Short mmCIF file of C-alpha atoms (C1' of nucleotides) in Angstrom, two decimals:
data_model
loop_
_atom_site.label_atom_id
_atom_site.label_comp_id
_atom_site.label_asym_id
_atom_site.label_seq_id
_atom_site.Cartn_x
_atom_site.Cartn_y
_atom_site.Cartn_z
CA MET A 26 69.73 -16.91 -62.14
CA GLU A 27 69.14 -13.65 -63.61
CA GLY A 28 72.75 -13.60 -65.16
CA GLY A 29 72.26 -17.02 -66.79
CA GLY A 30 68.87 -15.72 -68.69
CA GLY A 31 70.53 -12.55 -69.86
CA GLY A 32 73.39 -14.42 -71.10
CA GLY A 33 71.18 -16.89 -72.56
CA GLY A 34 69.32 -14.05 -74.67
CA GLY A 35 72.94 -11.90 -75.46
CA MET A 36 74.81 -14.59 -76.35
CA PHE A 37 72.55 -15.56 -79.39
CA TYR A 38 72.61 -12.43 -80.72
CA GLY A 39 75.19 -10.56 -79.62
CA GLY A 40 78.45 -12.59 -79.16
CA CYS A 41 79.72 -13.72 -76.12
CA VAL A 42 77.89 -12.08 -73.38
CA PRO A 43 80.11 -11.87 -69.98
CA ASN A 44 78.06 -14.58 -68.45
CA MET A 45 78.42 -16.95 -71.58
CA SER A 46 82.18 -16.20 -71.61
CA ALA A 47 82.95 -16.62 -67.81
CA LEU A 48 80.55 -19.90 -68.15
CA LEU A 49 82.15 -21.09 -71.38
CA GLN A 50 85.93 -20.76 -70.18
CA THR A 51 84.90 -22.28 -66.51
CA GLN A 52 84.48 -25.22 -69.28
CA ASP A 53 87.21 -24.63 -71.18
CA LEU A 54 84.81 -23.84 -74.10
CA PRO A 55 86.09 -21.90 -76.77
CA CYS A 56 84.52 -18.32 -76.11
CA SER A 57 86.29 -16.03 -79.22
CA PRO A 58 85.67 -12.75 -79.88
CA GLN A 59 84.06 -14.22 -82.87
CA PRO A 60 80.37 -14.25 -81.95
CA VAL A 61 79.21 -17.38 -80.60
CA ASP A 62 76.19 -17.88 -82.86
CA ALA A 63 78.54 -18.78 -85.83
CA PHE A 64 78.45 -22.50 -84.53
CA PHE A 65 74.73 -22.09 -84.71
CA ILE A 66 74.26 -20.82 -88.58
CA SER A 67 71.30 -23.05 -90.00
CA GLY A 68 71.57 -24.00 -93.67
CA SER A 69 69.46 -21.08 -94.94
CA SER A 70 71.26 -18.03 -96.54
CA THR A 71 70.19 -15.18 -94.22
CA SER A 72 71.49 -11.72 -94.29
CA PHE A 73 71.48 -11.84 -90.13
CA MET A 74 73.27 -14.83 -89.42
CA GLY A 75 74.17 -13.35 -85.63
CA ALA A 76 70.06 -14.18 -85.67
CA SER A 77 69.62 -17.58 -87.24
CA PRO A 78 70.13 -19.26 -83.99
CA MET A 79 67.13 -17.59 -82.44
CA VAL A 80 65.08 -19.44 -85.63
CA SER A 81 67.68 -22.04 -86.33
CA PHE A 82 67.76 -23.28 -82.73
CA GLN A 83 64.24 -24.60 -82.79
CA ASP A 84 64.53 -25.54 -86.52
CA ILE A 85 67.51 -27.67 -85.20
CA CYS A 86 65.23 -28.67 -82.39
CA GLY A 87 63.20 -29.92 -84.79
CA GLY A 88 60.12 -27.85 -83.17
CA LYS A 89 60.45 -29.86 -80.06
CA ARG A 90 61.69 -26.53 -77.87
CA HIS A 91 62.94 -28.62 -75.19
CA GLU A 92 65.38 -30.81 -76.75
CA ARG A 93 68.93 -29.67 -76.83
CA SER A 94 70.34 -31.31 -79.74
CA PHE A 95 71.83 -28.48 -80.94
CA PHE A 96 74.10 -28.11 -78.29
CA ARG A 97 76.06 -31.35 -79.70
CA THR A 98 76.94 -28.81 -82.71
CA PHE A 99 79.81 -28.33 -79.89
CA GLY A 100 81.16 -31.35 -79.71
CA GLN A 101 80.07 -32.08 -76.39
CA ASP A 102 79.33 -34.83 -75.04
CA ASP A 103 76.39 -35.88 -72.83
CA ASN A 104 77.89 -35.15 -69.61
CA VAL A 105 77.77 -31.33 -69.74
CA ASP A 106 78.01 -29.21 -66.57
CA GLU A 107 74.88 -28.29 -64.43
CA ASP A 108 75.72 -25.02 -65.01
CA LEU A 109 75.77 -25.25 -68.72
CA ASP A 110 72.52 -27.33 -68.62
CA ASP A 111 70.86 -24.60 -66.75
CA TYR A 112 72.17 -22.19 -69.01
CA PHE A 113 71.02 -23.84 -72.34
CA GLN A 114 67.59 -24.27 -70.29
CA GLN A 115 67.55 -20.53 -70.21
CA ALA A 116 68.52 -20.40 -73.89
CA GLU A 117 65.49 -22.34 -75.02
CA LYS A 118 63.73 -19.38 -73.10
CA LYS A 119 63.15 -15.68 -74.78
CA ARG A 120 65.68 -14.38 -76.87
CA ARG A 121 65.73 -10.43 -78.01
CA LEU A 122 66.32 -9.78 -81.08
CA THR A 123 69.48 -7.95 -82.16
CA ALA A 124 70.07 -4.44 -83.24
CA GLU A 125 70.38 -5.02 -86.66
CA GLN A 126 67.08 -7.19 -87.02
CA VAL A 127 65.09 -4.77 -84.66
CA GLN A 128 66.58 -1.63 -86.81
CA PHE A 129 65.37 -3.89 -90.43
CA LEU A 130 62.17 -4.09 -88.76
CA GLU A 131 61.70 -0.69 -87.65
CA LYS A 132 62.64 0.56 -91.24
CA SER A 133 60.18 -1.90 -92.65
CA PHE A 134 57.81 -0.46 -89.79
CA GLU A 135 58.28 2.75 -91.42
CA LEU A 136 57.03 1.97 -94.75
CA GLU A 137 53.88 -0.28 -94.07
CA ASN A 138 53.19 -0.68 -90.18
CA LYS A 139 50.83 -3.95 -91.43
CA LEU A 140 51.94 -6.97 -92.86
CA GLU A 141 51.78 -8.42 -96.03
CA PRO A 142 52.02 -11.84 -95.61
CA GLU A 143 54.93 -11.98 -98.79
CA LYS A 144 56.48 -9.83 -96.65
CA LYS A 145 56.12 -11.27 -93.79
CA ILE A 146 57.95 -14.75 -95.46
CA GLN A 147 60.23 -12.29 -97.04
CA LEU A 148 61.49 -10.82 -93.87
CA ALA A 149 61.38 -14.15 -92.02
CA LYS A 150 64.44 -15.19 -94.76
CA ASP A 151 66.19 -11.96 -94.42
CA LEU A 152 65.90 -12.20 -90.88
CA GLY A 153 66.37 -15.81 -90.36
CA LEU A 154 63.51 -15.52 -88.23
CA GLN A 155 60.03 -17.49 -87.93
CA PRO A 156 57.30 -15.67 -90.00
CA ARG A 157 55.50 -15.97 -86.31
CA GLN A 158 58.43 -13.71 -84.56
CA ILE A 159 57.78 -11.35 -87.53
CA ALA A 160 54.20 -11.06 -87.21
CA ILE A 161 54.37 -10.68 -83.40
CA TRP A 162 57.04 -8.08 -83.51
CA PHE A 163 54.86 -5.91 -86.16
CA GLN A 164 51.97 -6.61 -83.36
CA ASN A 165 54.11 -5.35 -80.50
CA ARG A 166 55.30 -2.67 -82.62
CA ARG A 167 51.82 -1.34 -83.35
CA ALA A 168 50.76 -1.57 -80.19
CA ARG A 169 53.99 0.52 -79.19
CA TRP A 170 52.93 2.96 -81.41
CA LYS A 171 49.43 3.19 -80.39
CA THR A 172 50.82 4.18 -77.21
CA LYS A 173 52.85 6.83 -78.10
CA GLN A 174 50.58 8.18 -80.47
CA LEU A 175 47.88 8.19 -77.36
CA GLU A 176 50.77 10.01 -75.53
CA LYS A 177 50.99 12.69 -78.15
CA ASP A 178 47.52 13.23 -78.68
CA PHE A 179 47.10 13.87 -74.72
CA GLU A 180 50.12 16.26 -74.66
CA THR A 181 48.54 18.04 -77.25
CA LEU A 182 45.70 18.04 -75.51
CA GLN A 183 47.12 19.21 -72.37
CA ALA A 184 48.80 21.81 -74.04
CA ARG A 185 45.34 23.18 -75.89
CA TYR A 186 43.37 23.31 -72.38
CA ASP A 187 46.09 25.37 -70.73
CA SER A 188 45.74 27.49 -73.31
CA LEU A 189 42.54 28.22 -73.02
CA LYS A 190 42.27 28.15 -69.29
CA VAL A 191 44.83 31.43 -69.28
CA ASP A 192 42.51 32.73 -72.26
CA TYR A 193 39.29 31.97 -69.93
CA GLU A 194 41.24 33.48 -67.04
CA ASN A 195 42.03 36.88 -68.53
CA LEU A 196 38.42 37.06 -69.60
CA LEU A 197 37.35 36.78 -65.87
CA LYS A 198 39.78 39.85 -65.40
CA GLU A 199 38.53 41.75 -67.84
CA ARG A 200 35.42 41.19 -67.07
CA GLU A 201 35.92 42.34 -64.03
CA LYS A 202 37.16 45.35 -65.25
CA LEU A 203 34.66 45.78 -67.37
CA LYS A 204 31.91 45.31 -64.22
CA ALA A 205 33.70 48.30 -62.10
CA GLU A 206 34.18 50.87 -65.36
CA VAL A 207 29.82 50.39 -65.76
CA LEU A 208 29.42 51.10 -61.77
CA HIS A 209 31.65 53.62 -61.98
CA LEU A 210 30.09 55.32 -65.56
CA THR A 211 26.05 55.03 -63.68
CA ASP A 212 27.35 56.38 -60.26
CA ARG A 213 28.53 59.26 -62.60
CA LEU A 214 25.11 59.07 -64.31
CA LEU A 215 23.15 59.19 -61.43
CA LEU A 216 24.48 62.12 -60.11
CA ARG A 217 24.54 63.80 -63.51
CA GLU A 218 20.87 63.58 -63.88
CA LYS A 219 20.51 64.49 -60.81
CA GLU A 220 22.01 67.35 -60.66
CA GLN A 221 19.93 68.70 -63.78
CA GLY A 222 17.07 67.32 -62.32
CA GLU A 223 17.77 69.78 -59.33
CA LEU A 224 18.84 72.53 -62.06
CA GLY A 225 15.66 72.12 -64.06
CA SER A 226 12.91 72.57 -61.35
CA SER A 227 15.03 75.52 -60.23
CA ASN A 228 15.41 77.42 -63.46
CA THR A 229 12.70 76.38 -65.61
CA GLY A 230 13.83 78.76 -68.55
CA THR A 231 17.12 77.11 -68.62
CA GLU A 232 17.46 74.95 -71.85
CA LEU A 233 19.66 72.06 -72.21
CA GLU A 234 22.00 72.03 -74.95
CA THR A 235 20.31 68.79 -76.16
CA PRO A 236 17.20 68.22 -77.48
CA PRO A 237 15.47 66.42 -75.21
CA GLN A 238 15.13 62.68 -76.44
CA GLU A 239 13.47 59.70 -75.54
CA PRO A 240 16.02 58.09 -73.08
CA ILE A 241 16.98 54.49 -74.65
CA VAL A 242 16.80 52.45 -71.38
CA TYR A 243 18.51 48.96 -70.67
CA SER A 244 17.69 46.33 -68.16
CA ALA A 245 19.91 43.85 -68.23
CA SER A 246 17.95 42.81 -64.93
CA GLU A 247 14.85 44.70 -63.92
CA ASP A 248 15.08 45.46 -60.69
CA GLU A 249 18.51 45.53 -60.03
CA ALA A 250 20.47 47.45 -63.34
CA PRO A 251 20.63 51.16 -63.35
CA GLN A 252 18.93 52.79 -66.06
CA ILE A 253 21.35 54.65 -68.35
CA SER A 254 20.16 56.99 -71.19
CA ILE A 255 21.95 56.96 -74.28
CA ASP A 256 21.33 60.44 -74.77
CA ALA A 257 23.59 61.19 -71.29
CA LEU A 258 26.38 58.51 -72.49
CA LYS A 259 26.93 60.67 -75.22
CA HIS A 260 27.53 63.54 -73.89
CA GLU A 261 29.71 61.93 -71.04
CA ASP A 262 32.88 62.35 -70.78
CA LEU A 263 34.09 59.23 -71.77
CA GLY A 264 37.74 59.65 -71.89
CA SER A 265 38.56 57.67 -69.04
CA ALA A 266 36.25 55.50 -69.08
CA LYS A 267 36.53 54.23 -73.00
CA SER A 268 36.67 50.72 -72.75
CA ASP A 269 38.89 47.72 -74.42
CA VAL A 270 34.93 46.42 -74.78
CA PHE A 271 35.21 48.09 -78.23
CA ASP A 272 38.81 47.86 -79.03
CA SER A 273 39.47 45.88 -82.42
CA ASP A 274 40.35 43.06 -80.41
CA SER A 275 37.52 42.74 -78.80
CA PRO A 276 35.45 39.52 -78.78
CA CYS A 277 32.30 41.54 -79.25
CA ASN A 278 33.87 43.10 -81.98
CA ILE A 279 32.71 41.06 -84.90
CA ASN A 280 32.67 43.00 -87.59
CA ALA A 281 35.81 44.54 -86.99
CA GLY A 282 38.84 42.99 -89.41
CA HIS A 283 37.97 39.08 -88.11
CA SER A 284 34.75 37.13 -87.81
CA PHE A 285 34.20 34.63 -85.62
CA ALA A 286 37.35 32.86 -83.84
CA GLU A 287 37.90 29.40 -84.24
CA PRO A 288 38.04 27.48 -80.77
CA GLY A 289 40.99 27.80 -78.79
CA ASP A 290 41.31 31.77 -79.72
CA SER A 291 40.63 33.75 -76.94
CA SER A 292 37.90 35.09 -78.22
CA TYR A 293 35.77 32.23 -78.71
CA ALA A 294 34.03 32.31 -75.38
CA PHE A 295 32.04 34.92 -76.51
CA GLU A 296 30.19 33.23 -78.68
CA PRO A 297 26.58 33.65 -77.83
CA GLU A 298 24.30 31.06 -77.06
CA ASN A 299 20.70 30.99 -76.18
CA SER A 300 19.57 33.48 -73.77
CA ASP A 301 17.92 33.34 -70.71
CA LEU A 302 16.65 37.09 -71.09
CA SER A 303 13.69 37.65 -73.12
CA GLN A 304 14.10 38.69 -76.48
CA ASP A 305 12.75 42.41 -75.66
CA GLU A 306 15.73 42.36 -72.69
CA GLU A 307 18.61 41.20 -74.92
CA ASP A 308 17.18 43.81 -77.93
CA THR A 309 17.20 46.37 -75.44
CA LEU A 310 20.56 45.42 -73.74
CA SER A 311 22.53 45.62 -77.12
CA LYS A 312 20.79 49.25 -78.32
CA SER A 313 21.40 50.56 -75.37
CA LEU A 314 25.15 49.70 -74.82
CA LEU A 315 26.94 48.51 -77.16
CA PRO A 316 27.98 49.91 -80.62
CA THR A 317 26.13 48.77 -83.52
CA SER A 318 29.23 47.37 -84.23
CA CYS A 319 29.43 45.37 -80.94
CA ILE A 320 25.55 43.69 -81.37
CA PHE A 321 25.82 39.77 -81.16
CA PRO A 322 24.12 38.49 -84.06
CA LYS A 323 21.31 36.62 -83.47
CA MET A 324 21.71 33.06 -83.30
CA GLU A 325 19.66 32.17 -86.07
CA ASP A 326 21.68 34.75 -88.17
CA VAL A 327 24.93 33.21 -88.12
CA ASP A 328 26.17 30.30 -88.39
CA TYR A 329 28.22 29.65 -85.61
CA PRO A 330 31.16 27.27 -85.42
CA THR A 331 31.00 24.72 -83.42
CA PRO A 332 33.89 23.15 -81.51
CA PRO A 333 35.07 19.83 -82.08
CA GLY A 334 32.96 17.22 -80.58
CA ASN A 335 30.60 19.48 -78.77
CA SER A 336 30.21 23.14 -77.91
CA CYS A 337 32.75 24.53 -76.49
CA ASN A 338 31.16 26.89 -73.15
CA PHE A 339 34.27 26.84 -71.67
CA GLY A 340 32.90 25.55 -68.54
CA PHE A 341 29.93 27.67 -68.99
CA HIS A 342 26.24 26.22 -69.00
CA VAL A 343 24.69 27.45 -72.17
CA GLU A 344 23.44 30.41 -71.54
CA ASP A 345 23.48 34.01 -72.72
CA HIS A 346 26.83 35.80 -72.10
CA ALA A 347 24.87 38.92 -71.44
CA THR A 348 23.71 37.08 -68.80
CA TRP A 349 27.02 35.94 -67.82
CA PHE A 350 28.83 39.08 -68.23
CA TRP A 351 26.01 41.00 -65.94
CA SER A 352 26.21 38.54 -63.09
CA SER A 353 28.70 38.05 -60.15
"C1'" DT Y 9 74.35 -8.67 -55.32
"C1'" DT Y 10 69.38 -7.67 -55.02
"C1'" DG Y 11 65.34 -5.54 -55.52
"C1'" DT Y 12 62.51 -3.26 -58.55
"C1'" DG Y 13 60.91 -1.06 -62.25
"C1'" DT Y 14 60.95 -1.02 -67.65
"C1'" DT Y 15 60.97 -3.32 -72.33
"C1'" DT Y 16 60.20 -6.91 -75.40
"C1'" DT Y 17 58.94 -11.34 -76.83
"C1'" DA Y 18 55.28 -14.46 -76.72
"C1'" DT Y 19 50.61 -16.04 -75.79
"C1'" DT Y 20 45.98 -16.19 -75.33
"C1'" DG Y 21 40.94 -15.15 -76.34
"C1'" DC Y 22 37.83 -12.54 -78.98
"C1'" DC Y 23 36.52 -10.27 -82.93
"C1'" DT Y 24 36.08 -9.17 -87.73
"C1'" DC Y 25 36.71 -10.15 -92.40
"C1'" DC Y 26 36.46 -12.83 -96.33
"C1'" DG R 16 35.62 -21.66 -90.55
"C1'" DG R 17 40.36 -20.14 -91.13
"C1'" DA R 18 43.49 -16.02 -90.87
"C1'" DG R 19 44.61 -12.11 -88.88
"C1'" DG R 20 44.56 -7.60 -85.71
"C1'" DC R 21 43.84 -6.38 -81.11
"C1'" DA R 22 44.10 -5.82 -75.74
"C1'" DA R 23 45.40 -8.07 -72.08
"C1'" DT R 24 48.73 -10.47 -70.16
"C1'" DA R 25 52.99 -13.17 -68.61
"C1'" DA R 26 57.45 -13.62 -68.27
"C1'" DA R 27 62.41 -13.06 -69.68
"C1'" DA R 28 65.75 -9.29 -70.12
"C1'" DC R 29 67.47 -6.05 -69.33
"C1'" DA R 30 68.99 -1.17 -66.38
"C1'" DC R 31 69.79 0.90 -62.31
"C1'" DA R 32 69.69 2.41 -57.49
"C1'" DA R 33 71.13 1.06 -52.90
#
DNA sequence: TTGTGTTTTATTGCCTCC
DNA sequence: GGAGGCAATAAAACACAA
């Protein structure tokens, strides 16, 4: 008897619910356009008369929830129709608050989501509800608020994650691009050195343009990394090889304009970490390949920002980024 | 009309605080 | 120990598609 149940709720707060209306009409009971609950107004003054039955019902019943003495206020005798009997048994079940009551409670909740005892009593009086009902409503409302809040937090984190993921993928692409560039330059260097070597051996009297210097050699990985001399790099035509590694926007350019990025910024992925390389290797790598403005400070020299909760390594292990960069 | 999913009201049990 | 809060849950009320 879903309709009856629904009517049980509706009748008491909203007026003449269709189900109840039909039911009452079949019994030749009054179902005026006026809210039926007008019949149930309790003695207590209330700002929400329409809601009063919700409390007055139990008041009238003297706390005995299964009595139906209130029904006699209709002037009916005990020979009520069974449907009506069923109906009022339903009426003893849960009833929803009126829109006005909910609105009032919502406003109170906005002001203060916790309920002081005095306020609870006052609200109960104003709304014609039991203080217990007020307390329950606030409790449930807090639970709903918390759920909503969790959903919001989740969405925020999700958006942030998506953004970081895009950044990370862009960095991967950039890394691949830079690796290709380095390989290209390495090939050209080797070729040039080879040519120079041949020239030197065949024409010993010929002087090179540049004075001989001790080449600074880097070795990211002893057995696979090419030997690159700074001297050669200086004279190399880098026009096509101008890398965005050295762009001001480049993550490594930590001294160019802005300091370390916040977590969430794409450059944050370049935050230096502890190295797998030896210190010598790191130093050599830094000196040989990167401009001075692009050398990562040592961990002990810089107060690195710590991402909330934990270190933000974007899924990387806590390793040296040079290793990450140069490794496949 | 009915089945089903969602929302709302209410209960229960546990925990914390005074 | 009582009051009040919260999480989990039940169940009524309600919405809606088929």
